[in-house]
Amino acid sequence: IRSVLKEIKQKEDLDKLATDLATAHIRLAGAYKKLQKLDEVKTDFISITSHQLRTPLSAVKGYISMLLEGDYGKLPRNFVRPMGNVYEAAERLIKLVNSLLDVSRLEAGKEQFQPAQTNIEELIVELVQEFGSVAGKKKIKLKFEKPKIKIPVIQADKEKLKQAISNLIDNALKYTPKGYITITLDVKAQNSSQIGEDKLVVKVKDTGAGMTKEEIEKLFQTFSRGAAGLMFWMQGAGLGLYIAKKFIDMHKGEIWAQSEGKGRGSTFYIEIPMR
């Protein structure tokens, strides 16, 4: 009788446990749906707000530019510097808004991958020219060491690839108070017998603040910046590297960073298949 009663008790306990687990599963499923909904609302809010902000900010930047260029008459000398500061602030805000729009599209799955014939060497030359004035103002030497071999044209989303590399250069400029930034482009051979298995490697090396291992581990997350980043550059939301990673993921590639420690510079790598 005791044995039978024990078995009945065990069965009742198991039935209760199964009921509790089923109830917990239902509650977790409901909570997950609510989180999904909240995440969608957050993404929509960021997207709508960013769109609404971009238009007036672009107007502010445009009118300030016209004032600085003298379209409304010569600007008083003591106005030039403050208006220049306003122009730069508007430019930073527009970049932030554009980054938020990129993130909202990525999280909503609305960012389309559009491959086309792309010459990465020409793309990097364009970026070095674009960032030349910024590097010059900071007295940082920005150079592109052109590859010794001919780099073939590949199928890639040129705009996304350009933005990913641009974000690495921009990041290096922000966190390098002095010295140089060197960009290199090379081919990493995987297997000579397998056509299309080789990879293109873009390397951005700086003499900046450097990073710890802990900072490197968090680099490509949203709103993540290292202690050096907070010290040298207070503006920005830490979205550039996150966006760069997402765009490189679309190319089935990899992106990572290395640093020997604080004050010893950093090196960022982008590796994408050539097929």
Coordinates of C-alpha atoms in Angstrom, one line a residue:
I1 CA 0.0 0.0 0.0
R2 CA 2.8 2.4 0.9
S3 CA 4.5 1.7 -2.4
V4 CA 1.3 2.4 -4.3
L5 CA 0.7 5.6 -2.3
K6 CA 4.3 6.7 -3.0
E7 CA 3.8 6.1 -6.7
I8 CA 0.5 8.1 -6.7
K9 CA 2.3 10.9 -4.8
Q10 CA 5.1 11.0 -7.4
K11 CA 2.7 11.0 -10.2
E12 CA 0.8 13.9 -8.7
D13 CA 4.1 15.8 -8.2
L14 CA 5.0 15.1 -11.8
D15 CA 1.6 16.3 -13.0
K16 CA 1.9 19.4 -11.0
L17 CA 5.4 20.1 -12.3
A18 CA 4.2 19.5 -15.9
T19 CA 1.3 22.0 -15.3
D20 CA 3.6 24.5 -13.8
L21 CA 6.0 24.2 -16.7
A22 CA 3.2 24.6 -19.2
T23 CA 1.9 27.7 -17.4
A24 CA 5.4 29.2 -17.3
H25 CA 5.9 28.4 -21.0
I26 CA 2.7 30.3 -21.8
R27 CA 3.7 33.2 -19.7
L28 CA 7.2 33.4 -21.3
A29 CA 5.6 33.2 -24.8
G30 CA 3.3 36.1 -23.9
A31 CA 6.2 38.1 -22.5
Y32 CA 8.3 37.4 -25.6
K33 CA 5.5 38.6 -27.9
K34 CA 5.2 41.8 -25.8
L35 CA 9.0 42.4 -26.0
Q36 CA 8.8 41.9 -29.8
K37 CA 6.0 44.4 -30.0
L38 CA 7.9 46.9 -27.9
D39 CA 11.0 46.4 -30.0
E40 CA 9.0 47.1 -33.2
V41 CA 7.6 50.2 -31.6
K42 CA 11.1 51.3 -30.6
T43 CA 12.4 50.8 -34.1
D44 CA 9.4 52.6 -35.7
F45 CA 9.9 55.5 -33.2
I46 CA 13.6 55.8 -34.0
S47 CA 12.9 55.7 -37.8
I48 CA 10.1 58.3 -37.7
T49 CA 11.9 60.6 -35.3
S50 CA 15.1 60.4 -37.4
H51 CA 13.3 61.2 -40.6
Q52 CA 11.6 64.2 -38.9
L53 CA 14.9 65.5 -37.6
R54 CA 16.9 65.1 -40.8
T55 CA 14.9 67.6 -42.8
P56 CA 15.2 70.6 -40.5
L57 CA 18.8 69.8 -39.6
S58 CA 19.7 69.7 -43.3
A59 CA 18.0 73.1 -43.7
V60 CA 20.0 74.5 -40.8
K61 CA 23.3 73.2 -42.3
G62 CA 22.4 74.5 -45.7
Y63 CA 21.6 78.1 -44.5
I64 CA 24.7 78.2 -42.3
S65 CA 26.8 77.2 -45.3
M66 CA 25.2 80.0 -47.4
L67 CA 25.9 82.5 -44.6
L68 CA 29.6 81.4 -44.3
E69 CA 30.0 81.6 -48.1
G70 CA 28.6 85.1 -48.2
D71 CA 25.4 84.4 -50.1
Y72 CA 23.6 86.9 -47.9
G73 CA 26.4 89.4 -47.7
K74 CA 29.7 89.4 -46.0
L75 CA 29.5 87.9 -42.5
P76 CA 31.1 90.0 -39.7
R77 CA 34.5 88.6 -38.8
N78 CA 33.5 87.9 -35.2
F79 CA 30.5 85.8 -36.5
V80 CA 32.6 83.4 -38.6
R81 CA 33.9 81.2 -35.9
P82 CA 30.6 80.8 -34.0
M83 CA 28.7 80.1 -37.2
G84 CA 31.4 77.5 -38.2
N85 CA 30.8 75.8 -34.8
V86 CA 27.1 75.7 -35.5
Y87 CA 27.7 74.2 -38.9
E88 CA 29.9 71.5 -37.5
A89 CA 27.3 70.8 -34.7
A90 CA 24.6 70.4 -37.4
E91 CA 26.8 68.1 -39.4
R92 CA 27.4 65.9 -36.3
L93 CA 23.7 65.7 -35.6
I94 CA 22.9 64.8 -39.2
K95 CA 25.5 61.9 -39.1
L96 CA 23.9 60.7 -35.8
V97 CA 20.5 60.8 -37.4
N98 CA 21.7 58.9 -40.4
S99 CA 23.3 56.3 -38.1
L100 CA 20.0 55.9 -36.2
L101 CA 18.1 55.4 -39.5
D102 CA 20.6 52.8 -40.6
V103 CA 20.2 50.9 -37.3
S104 CA 16.4 51.1 -37.5
R105 CA 16.4 49.7 -41.0
L106 CA 18.8 47.0 -40.1
E107 CA 16.8 45.9 -37.0
A108 CA 13.6 46.0 -39.1
G109 CA 15.2 43.9 -41.8
K110 CA 14.5 46.6 -44.4
E111 CA 18.2 47.2 -45.4
Q112 CA 18.6 45.6 -48.9
F113 CA 21.9 44.1 -50.2
Q114 CA 22.5 45.4 -53.7
P115 CA 25.7 43.9 -55.2
A116 CA 27.4 45.4 -58.3
Q117 CA 30.8 45.5 -59.8
T118 CA 33.0 47.3 -57.3
N119 CA 36.6 48.5 -57.4
I120 CA 37.7 48.6 -53.8
E121 CA 41.0 50.3 -54.5
E122 CA 39.2 53.2 -56.1
L123 CA 36.7 53.3 -53.3
I124 CA 39.5 53.6 -50.7
V125 CA 41.2 56.4 -52.7
E126 CA 37.9 58.3 -52.6
L127 CA 37.6 57.9 -48.9
V128 CA 41.2 59.1 -48.2
Q129 CA 40.5 62.2 -50.3
E130 CA 37.2 62.8 -48.4
F131 CA 38.9 62.5 -45.0
G132 CA 42.0 64.4 -46.0
S133 CA 40.9 67.8 -44.7
V134 CA 39.8 66.3 -41.3
A135 CA 43.2 64.5 -41.0
G136 CA 45.0 67.7 -42.0
K137 CA 43.3 69.8 -39.3
K138 CA 44.4 67.3 -36.7
K139 CA 47.9 67.1 -38.2
I140 CA 47.5 63.3 -38.6
K141 CA 49.1 61.6 -41.6
L142 CA 46.4 59.6 -43.4
K143 CA 47.8 57.4 -46.1
F144 CA 46.8 54.5 -48.3
E145 CA 49.5 52.0 -49.1
K146 CA 48.3 50.8 -52.5
P147 CA 48.6 47.0 -53.1
K148 CA 51.6 45.7 -55.2
I149 CA 49.3 43.4 -57.1
K150 CA 46.3 44.2 -59.2
I151 CA 43.1 43.9 -57.1
P152 CA 40.3 42.5 -59.2
V153 CA 36.8 44.1 -59.4
I154 CA 34.4 42.2 -57.2
Q155 CA 30.6 41.9 -56.7
A156 CA 29.8 44.0 -53.6
D157 CA 27.3 46.5 -52.3
K158 CA 29.5 49.5 -53.0
E159 CA 27.6 52.0 -50.7
K160 CA 27.5 49.6 -47.8
L161 CA 31.1 48.6 -48.2
K162 CA 32.2 52.2 -48.5
Q163 CA 30.3 53.2 -45.3
A164 CA 31.8 50.3 -43.4
I165 CA 35.4 51.3 -44.4
S166 CA 34.4 55.0 -43.8
N167 CA 33.3 54.2 -40.3
L168 CA 36.6 52.6 -39.5
I169 CA 38.6 55.6 -40.8
D170 CA 36.3 58.0 -39.0
N171 CA 36.7 56.0 -35.8
A172 CA 40.5 56.0 -36.1
L173 CA 40.5 59.8 -36.7
K174 CA 38.4 60.4 -33.6
Y175 CA 40.6 58.4 -31.3
T176 CA 44.0 59.2 -32.6
P177 CA 45.3 62.5 -31.1
K178 CA 48.6 62.4 -33.0
G179 CA 50.6 60.2 -35.4
Y180 CA 49.3 58.4 -38.4
I181 CA 46.5 56.2 -39.9
T182 CA 47.5 53.7 -42.5
I183 CA 45.1 51.8 -44.8
T184 CA 46.2 48.7 -46.7
L185 CA 44.4 46.5 -49.1
D186 CA 45.6 42.9 -49.9
V187 CA 44.4 39.5 -51.1
K188 CA 44.4 36.6 -48.7
A189 CA 44.8 33.4 -50.7
Q190 CA 42.7 30.5 -49.3
N191 CA 43.3 27.7 -51.7
S192 CA 44.9 28.1 -55.1
S193 CA 42.9 25.1 -56.5
Q194 CA 39.5 26.7 -55.5
I195 CA 38.5 29.6 -57.7
G196 CA 36.7 32.4 -55.9
E197 CA 37.8 31.3 -52.4
D198 CA 40.3 34.1 -52.0
K199 CA 39.5 37.0 -49.7
L200 CA 40.1 40.8 -49.8
V201 CA 41.5 42.2 -46.6
V202 CA 41.2 45.9 -45.7
K203 CA 43.3 47.0 -42.7
V204 CA 43.1 50.4 -40.9
K205 CA 46.0 50.9 -38.5
D206 CA 46.3 53.9 -36.2
T207 CA 48.6 55.2 -33.5
G208 CA 45.7 56.2 -31.3
A209 CA 44.6 55.5 -27.7
G210 CA 44.5 51.7 -28.0
M211 CA 42.1 49.3 -26.2
T212 CA 41.9 46.6 -23.6
K213 CA 40.7 43.1 -24.4
E214 CA 37.4 43.9 -22.6
E215 CA 36.8 46.9 -24.7
I216 CA 37.5 45.0 -27.9
E217 CA 34.9 42.4 -26.9
K218 CA 32.2 45.0 -26.8
L219 CA 33.3 47.1 -29.8
F220 CA 30.7 46.0 -32.3
Q221 CA 27.6 46.3 -30.1
T222 CA 25.1 49.2 -30.3
F223 CA 25.9 52.3 -28.2
S224 CA 29.3 50.9 -27.2
R225 CA 32.4 52.9 -26.8
G226 CA 35.6 52.2 -24.9
A227 CA 37.0 54.4 -22.1
A228 CA 39.5 55.9 -24.6
G229 CA 36.5 56.8 -26.8
L230 CA 34.8 58.7 -24.0
M231 CA 38.1 60.5 -23.1
F232 CA 38.9 61.7 -26.7
W233 CA 35.5 62.0 -28.3
M234 CA 32.4 62.8 -26.3
Q235 CA 30.1 63.3 -29.4
G236 CA 28.5 60.3 -31.1
A237 CA 26.5 57.3 -29.9
G238 CA 28.9 54.5 -30.7
L239 CA 26.9 53.2 -33.6
G240 CA 29.5 53.3 -36.4
L241 CA 31.2 50.0 -35.7
Y242 CA 27.9 48.2 -35.1
I243 CA 26.7 49.4 -38.5
A244 CA 30.0 48.5 -40.1
K245 CA 29.7 44.9 -38.8
K246 CA 26.1 44.5 -40.0
F247 CA 27.1 45.7 -43.5
I248 CA 30.1 43.3 -43.6
D249 CA 27.9 40.5 -42.4
M250 CA 25.8 41.1 -45.5
H251 CA 28.9 40.5 -47.6
K252 CA 29.5 37.2 -45.7
G253 CA 32.6 38.7 -44.4
E254 CA 34.3 39.4 -41.1
I255 CA 35.3 42.5 -39.1
W256 CA 37.5 42.6 -36.0
A257 CA 40.0 44.7 -34.1
Q258 CA 43.3 44.2 -32.4
S259 CA 45.3 46.3 -30.0
E260 CA 48.4 45.8 -27.8
G261 CA 46.8 47.9 -25.1
K262 CA 46.3 51.4 -23.9
G263 CA 48.3 54.0 -25.7
R264 CA 49.6 51.5 -28.3
G265 CA 47.2 52.1 -31.2
S266 CA 44.6 49.8 -32.8
T267 CA 44.2 47.9 -36.0
F268 CA 40.8 47.1 -37.6
Y269 CA 40.3 44.4 -40.2
I270 CA 37.7 43.8 -42.8
E271 CA 37.8 40.5 -44.7
I272 CA 35.3 39.7 -47.5
P273 CA 35.1 36.9 -50.0
M274 CA 36.1 37.8 -53.6
R275 CA 33.5 35.5 -55.2

